[in-house]
């Protein structure tokens, strides 16, 4: 297995249109399982025109979400002592109009564990979770239901890790350090998604691309580049949504108040 760690090289490969994602395996079974059908229907495991179409639909769904409303809901749920692990999915599911948003994080957790490689510890449990999530989606169109569930699955572990790491960093940092700069430190130094994979031209097996490797071009004046949200046409489409939710949770845990209620001391224009 080839692993590329240098951030400049990783960024170059991610931005190269000739790099492809390893596609979801075409199911050998006559009737593919719900998990296999789900993986085949998302944007994450297809290339070319199919990816472009799904990505455009995802972007439209994300454009319909109001960042301030996401932040307000995240703060309210944090104040109501919802566990950090459940927060990002509950907030997004509520905003996307899913039925019973509070019941969905446990289902998403199961699907997210099987999502990257299509392998579940308990395949029946994973299939049941996919089916329940699709049923809870507000969309009438089956393709869009898959994409709405994809948003929950993609958001879950990465946003939880971002929040948990920023909270841990807050514990060892000066109280004056802004939440935004805590989040930025985590993204730069401790990427919540540590690696991704690509098939590169002329190569055989997928190469592993580290998002948390060294940046040899970094200097005292030029901090290491941030690859935590990926790069190129397949970069995460939701960094602003993720940061709105994460900042509201971390702010609320630190101060009991969401950022827009804070004094100018914490107003950070970035
Ligand atoms: C609201 C929260 C989030 C949502 C809805 C979301 C959604 C998505 C989606 C749909 C994709 C697939 C894009 C495509 O196929 O074109 C994606 C990719 C990605 N996301 Fe997110 N995401 C969220 C949070 C995060 C966070 C917090 C991180 C890490 C800090 C992250 C890192 C990534 C990365 C690295 C990729 C690209 C993977 C690759 O190139 O192989 N995401 N995200």
Coordinates of C-alpha atoms and ligand atoms in Angstrom, one line a residue:
X1 CA 0.0 0.0 0.0
X2 CA 1.5 3.3 -1.0
X3 CA 0.9 6.2 1.4
X4 CA 1.5 9.8 0.5
X5 CA 2.0 12.1 3.4
X6 CA 3.5 15.4 2.1
X7 CA 0.7 18.0 2.0
X8 CA 1.8 19.7 -1.3
X9 CA 1.8 16.3 -3.1
X10 CA -1.5 15.2 -1.5
X11 CA -3.1 18.5 -2.5
X12 CA -1.8 18.0 -6.1
X13 CA -3.2 14.5 -6.4
X14 CA -6.6 15.5 -4.9
X15 CA -6.9 18.4 -7.3
X16 CA -5.9 16.3 -10.4
X17 CA -9.0 15.4 -12.4
X18 CA -7.3 12.2 -13.5
X19 CA -7.3 10.9 -9.9
X20 CA -10.4 8.8 -9.3
X21 CA -12.1 7.5 -6.1
X22 CA -12.3 3.7 -5.7
X23 CA -15.9 3.1 -6.9
X24 CA -18.5 1.2 -4.8
X25 CA -18.3 -2.5 -5.8
X26 CA -21.1 -3.6 -8.0
X27 CA -23.0 -6.1 -5.9
X28 CA -22.6 -9.7 -7.0
X29 CA -25.9 -10.7 -5.4
X30 CA -29.0 -10.5 -7.6
X31 CA -30.6 -8.1 -5.2
X32 CA -28.0 -5.8 -3.7
X33 CA -28.3 -5.2 0.1
X34 CA -29.6 -1.9 1.3
X35 CA -26.1 -0.9 2.4
X36 CA -24.6 -1.8 -1.0
X37 CA -27.4 0.1 -2.8
X38 CA -26.9 3.1 -0.6
X39 CA -23.1 3.2 -1.2
X40 CA -23.8 2.9 -5.0
X41 CA -26.2 5.8 -4.8
X42 CA -24.1 8.4 -3.0
X43 CA -21.6 10.9 -4.6
X44 CA -18.7 9.6 -2.6
X45 CA -17.9 6.4 -4.5
X46 CA -18.6 7.4 -8.1
X47 CA -16.5 9.3 -10.7
X48 CA -17.0 11.5 -13.7
X49 CA -20.4 12.8 -14.8
X50 CA -22.3 10.7 -12.2
X51 CA -20.4 12.4 -9.5
X52 CA -21.0 15.8 -10.9
X53 CA -24.8 15.3 -11.0
X54 CA -25.0 14.0 -7.4
X55 CA -22.6 16.7 -6.2
X56 CA -24.8 19.4 -7.8
X57 CA -27.8 18.0 -6.0
X58 CA -25.9 17.9 -2.7
X59 CA -24.8 21.5 -3.1
X60 CA -28.4 22.5 -3.7
X61 CA -29.5 20.8 -0.5
X62 CA -26.7 22.4 1.5
X63 CA -27.5 25.8 0.0
X64 CA -31.0 25.5 1.4
X65 CA -29.6 25.3 5.0
X66 CA -29.3 28.5 7.0
X67 CA -26.0 28.6 8.9
X68 CA -27.3 30.8 11.7
X69 CA -30.3 28.4 12.2
X70 CA -27.9 25.4 12.3
X71 CA -25.8 27.2 14.9
X72 CA -28.8 28.3 17.0
X73 CA -30.2 24.7 17.0
X74 CA -26.7 23.3 17.8
X75 CA -26.4 25.7 20.8
X76 CA -29.9 24.9 22.1
X77 CA -29.3 21.2 21.9
X78 CA -26.0 21.6 23.6
X79 CA -27.6 23.5 26.4
X80 CA -30.2 20.7 26.7
X81 CA -27.3 18.4 27.4
X82 CA -27.6 16.3 24.2
X83 CA -24.4 14.2 24.0
X84 CA -21.7 15.6 21.7
X85 CA -21.8 12.4 19.7
X86 CA -25.5 13.0 18.8
X87 CA -25.4 16.7 18.1
X88 CA -24.2 17.2 14.5
X89 CA -26.6 14.5 13.1
X90 CA -29.6 15.7 15.2
X91 CA -29.1 19.3 14.0
X92 CA -28.7 18.5 10.3
X93 CA -31.5 15.9 10.3
X94 CA -33.8 18.5 11.9
X95 CA -32.8 21.2 9.3
X96 CA -33.2 18.7 6.4
X97 CA -36.8 17.8 7.6
X98 CA -36.1 14.2 8.7
X99 CA -38.7 12.6 10.9
X100 CA -37.6 11.9 14.5
X101 CA -34.2 13.7 14.2
X102 CA -33.3 12.7 17.8
X103 CA -33.6 9.0 17.0
X104 CA -31.3 9.1 14.0
X105 CA -27.7 9.6 15.4
X106 CA -27.6 6.0 16.6
X107 CA -28.6 4.7 13.2
X108 CA -26.2 7.0 11.4
X109 CA -23.4 5.7 13.7
X110 CA -24.0 2.2 12.5
X111 CA -24.1 3.2 8.8
X112 CA -21.0 5.5 9.1
X113 CA -18.9 2.6 10.5
X114 CA -19.7 0.5 7.4
X115 CA -19.7 3.4 4.9
X116 CA -16.0 3.7 3.9
X117 CA -15.4 0.1 2.8
X118 CA -19.0 -1.3 2.7
X119 CA -18.1 -3.8 5.4
X120 CA -20.3 -4.0 8.5
X121 CA -19.6 -5.9 11.7
X122 CA -23.3 -6.8 11.7
X123 CA -24.6 -6.6 8.1
X124 CA -28.2 -7.1 9.1
X125 CA -28.0 -4.2 11.6
X126 CA -26.3 -2.0 9.0
X127 CA -29.0 -2.8 6.4
X128 CA -31.8 -2.1 8.9
X129 CA -30.2 1.2 9.8
X130 CA -29.9 2.3 6.1
X131 CA -33.6 1.4 5.5
X132 CA -34.8 3.2 8.6
X133 CA -32.8 6.4 7.6
X134 CA -34.2 6.4 4.1
X135 CA -37.7 6.0 5.5
X136 CA -37.1 9.0 7.8
X137 CA -35.9 11.2 5.0
X138 CA -38.3 13.9 3.9
X139 CA -37.7 13.5 0.2
X140 CA -40.2 11.9 -2.2
X141 CA -37.6 11.0 -4.8
X142 CA -35.6 7.9 -4.0
X143 CA -32.3 9.3 -5.4
X144 CA -32.6 12.4 -3.2
X145 CA -33.4 10.3 -0.1
X146 CA -30.1 8.6 -0.6
X147 CA -28.3 11.9 -0.9
X148 CA -30.0 13.4 2.2
X149 CA -28.9 10.3 4.2
X150 CA -25.4 10.7 2.8
X151 CA -25.2 14.2 4.3
X152 CA -25.9 12.8 7.7
X153 CA -23.5 9.9 7.3
X154 CA -20.6 12.1 6.0
X155 CA -21.2 14.7 8.7
X156 CA -21.3 12.4 11.7
X157 CA -17.8 11.2 12.7
X158 CA -15.9 14.1 11.2
X159 CA -17.9 16.8 13.0
X160 CA -18.0 14.9 16.3
X161 CA -14.2 14.5 16.1
X162 CA -13.7 18.2 15.3
X163 CA -15.8 19.2 18.3
X164 CA -14.2 16.7 20.7
X165 CA -10.7 17.7 19.7
X166 CA -11.5 21.4 20.0
X167 CA -13.0 20.9 23.5
X168 CA -9.9 18.9 24.6
X169 CA -7.7 21.7 23.2
X170 CA -9.7 24.4 25.0
X171 CA -9.0 22.5 28.3
X172 CA -5.3 23.0 27.8
X173 CA -5.4 26.5 26.2
X174 CA -5.8 30.1 27.5
X175 CA -9.5 31.0 28.0
X176 CA -8.9 34.0 25.7
X177 CA -8.2 31.8 22.7
X178 CA -11.2 32.1 20.4
X179 CA -13.2 29.1 19.5
X180 CA -12.5 29.7 15.8
X181 CA -8.8 29.5 16.4
X182 CA -9.2 26.3 18.4
X183 CA -11.1 24.7 15.5
X184 CA -8.5 25.9 13.0
X185 CA -5.7 24.4 15.1
X186 CA -7.5 21.0 15.1
X187 CA -8.1 21.2 11.3
X188 CA -4.4 22.1 10.7
X189 CA -2.7 19.8 13.3
X190 CA -5.0 16.9 14.0
X191 CA -7.3 16.4 11.0
X192 CA -10.6 14.7 12.0
X193 CA -10.5 12.7 8.7
X194 CA -6.9 11.5 8.8
X195 CA -6.7 10.1 5.3
X196 CA -8.6 9.4 2.0
X197 CA -7.8 7.2 -1.0
X198 CA -7.5 7.7 -4.7
X199 CA -6.7 5.6 -7.8
X200 CA -4.0 7.5 -9.7
X201 CA -3.2 7.2 -13.4
X202 CA -0.8 4.3 -14.1
X203 CA -1.2 3.0 -10.6
X204 CA -2.9 -0.3 -9.5
X205 CA -4.2 -0.4 -5.9
X206 CA -5.5 2.8 -4.4
X207 CA -3.0 5.1 -2.8
X208 CA -3.6 6.4 0.7
X209 CA -3.4 10.2 1.0
X210 CA -2.8 11.5 4.5
X211 CA -4.5 14.7 5.3
X212 CA -2.5 15.2 8.4
X213 CA 1.1 14.8 7.1
X214 CA 4.0 17.3 7.1
X215 CA 3.9 20.4 5.0
X216 CA 7.6 21.1 4.0
X217 CA 6.6 24.4 2.5
X218 CA 5.4 25.7 5.8
X219 CA 7.5 28.5 7.4
X220 CA 7.1 30.8 10.4
X221 CA 5.2 33.2 8.1
X222 CA 3.3 30.6 6.2
X223 CA 1.4 28.1 8.3
X224 CA 0.9 24.5 7.1
X225 CA -1.9 24.2 4.5
X226 CA -5.1 22.8 5.8
X227 CA -6.3 19.7 4.0
X228 CA -8.8 18.5 6.6
X229 CA -11.7 19.2 4.2
X230 CA -9.9 17.6 1.3
X231 CA -9.1 19.5 -1.9
X232 CA -10.2 19.9 -5.5
X233 CA -13.6 19.1 -7.0
X234 CA -14.3 16.4 -4.4
X235 CA -13.4 18.4 -1.3
X236 CA -16.0 18.5 1.4
X237 CA -19.0 20.5 0.2
X238 CA -19.9 21.6 3.8
X239 CA -17.0 23.2 5.6
X240 CA -19.1 26.2 6.5
X241 CA -22.0 24.1 7.7
X242 CA -19.6 22.0 9.8
X243 CA -17.9 25.0 11.3
X244 CA -21.2 26.7 12.1
X245 CA -22.3 23.6 14.0
X246 CA -19.0 22.9 15.6
X247 CA -18.4 26.5 16.7
X248 CA -21.8 26.8 18.3
X249 CA -21.3 23.6 20.2
X250 CA -17.8 24.4 21.4
X251 CA -18.8 28.0 22.3
X252 CA -21.8 26.9 24.2
X253 CA -19.7 24.3 26.1
X254 CA -17.1 26.9 26.9
X255 CA -19.3 29.8 27.9
X256 CA -22.8 28.7 28.0
X257 CA -23.6 31.2 25.2
X258 CA -23.5 30.9 21.4
X259 CA -21.0 33.0 19.6
X260 CA -23.4 35.7 18.3
X261 CA -24.4 36.5 21.9
X262 CA -20.7 36.9 22.9
X263 CA -19.0 40.2 23.5
X264 CA -16.8 41.7 20.8
X265 CA -13.8 40.0 22.4
X266 CA -14.8 36.8 20.7
X267 CA -16.0 38.3 17.5
X268 CA -13.7 36.7 15.0
X269 CA -14.3 37.9 11.4
X270 CA -12.6 34.8 9.8
Ligands
LIG1 C1 -22.0 19.4 8.3 C2 -21.1 18.5 8.3 C3 -20.6 17.8 7.0 C4 -21.2 17.4 5.9 C5 -22.7 17.6 5.6 C6 -20.2 16.8 5.0 C7 -20.5 16.3 3.7 C8 -19.6 15.7 2.9 C9 -19.9 15.1 1.6 C10 -21.3 15.0 1.0 C11 -18.7 14.7 1.0 C12 -18.6 14.0 -0.3 C13 -18.3 15.0 -1.4 C14 -18.3 14.4 -2.8 O1 -18.5 13.2 -3.0 O2 -18.1 15.2 -3.8 C15 -17.7 15.1 1.9 C16 -16.4 14.9 1.7 C17 -15.4 15.1 2.6 N1 -15.6 15.7 3.9 FE1 -17.3 16.4 4.7 N2 -19.0 16.8 5.6 C18 -19.2 17.4 6.8 C19 -18.2 17.7 7.8 C20 -16.9 17.4 7.6 C21 -15.8 17.6 8.5 C22 -16.0 18.2 9.9 C23 -14.7 17.2 7.9 C24 -13.3 17.3 8.5 C25 -12.8 18.3 9.2 C26 -15.0 16.7 6.6 C27 -14.1 16.2 5.7 C28 -14.3 15.8 4.5 C29 -13.3 15.3 3.5 C30 -11.8 15.2 3.8 C31 -14.0 14.9 2.4 C32 -13.3 14.5 1.1 C33 -13.0 13.1 1.0 C34 -12.2 12.7 -0.2 O3 -11.6 13.6 -0.9 O4 -12.0 11.6 -0.4 N3 -16.3 16.8 6.4 N4 -18.2 15.7 3.1

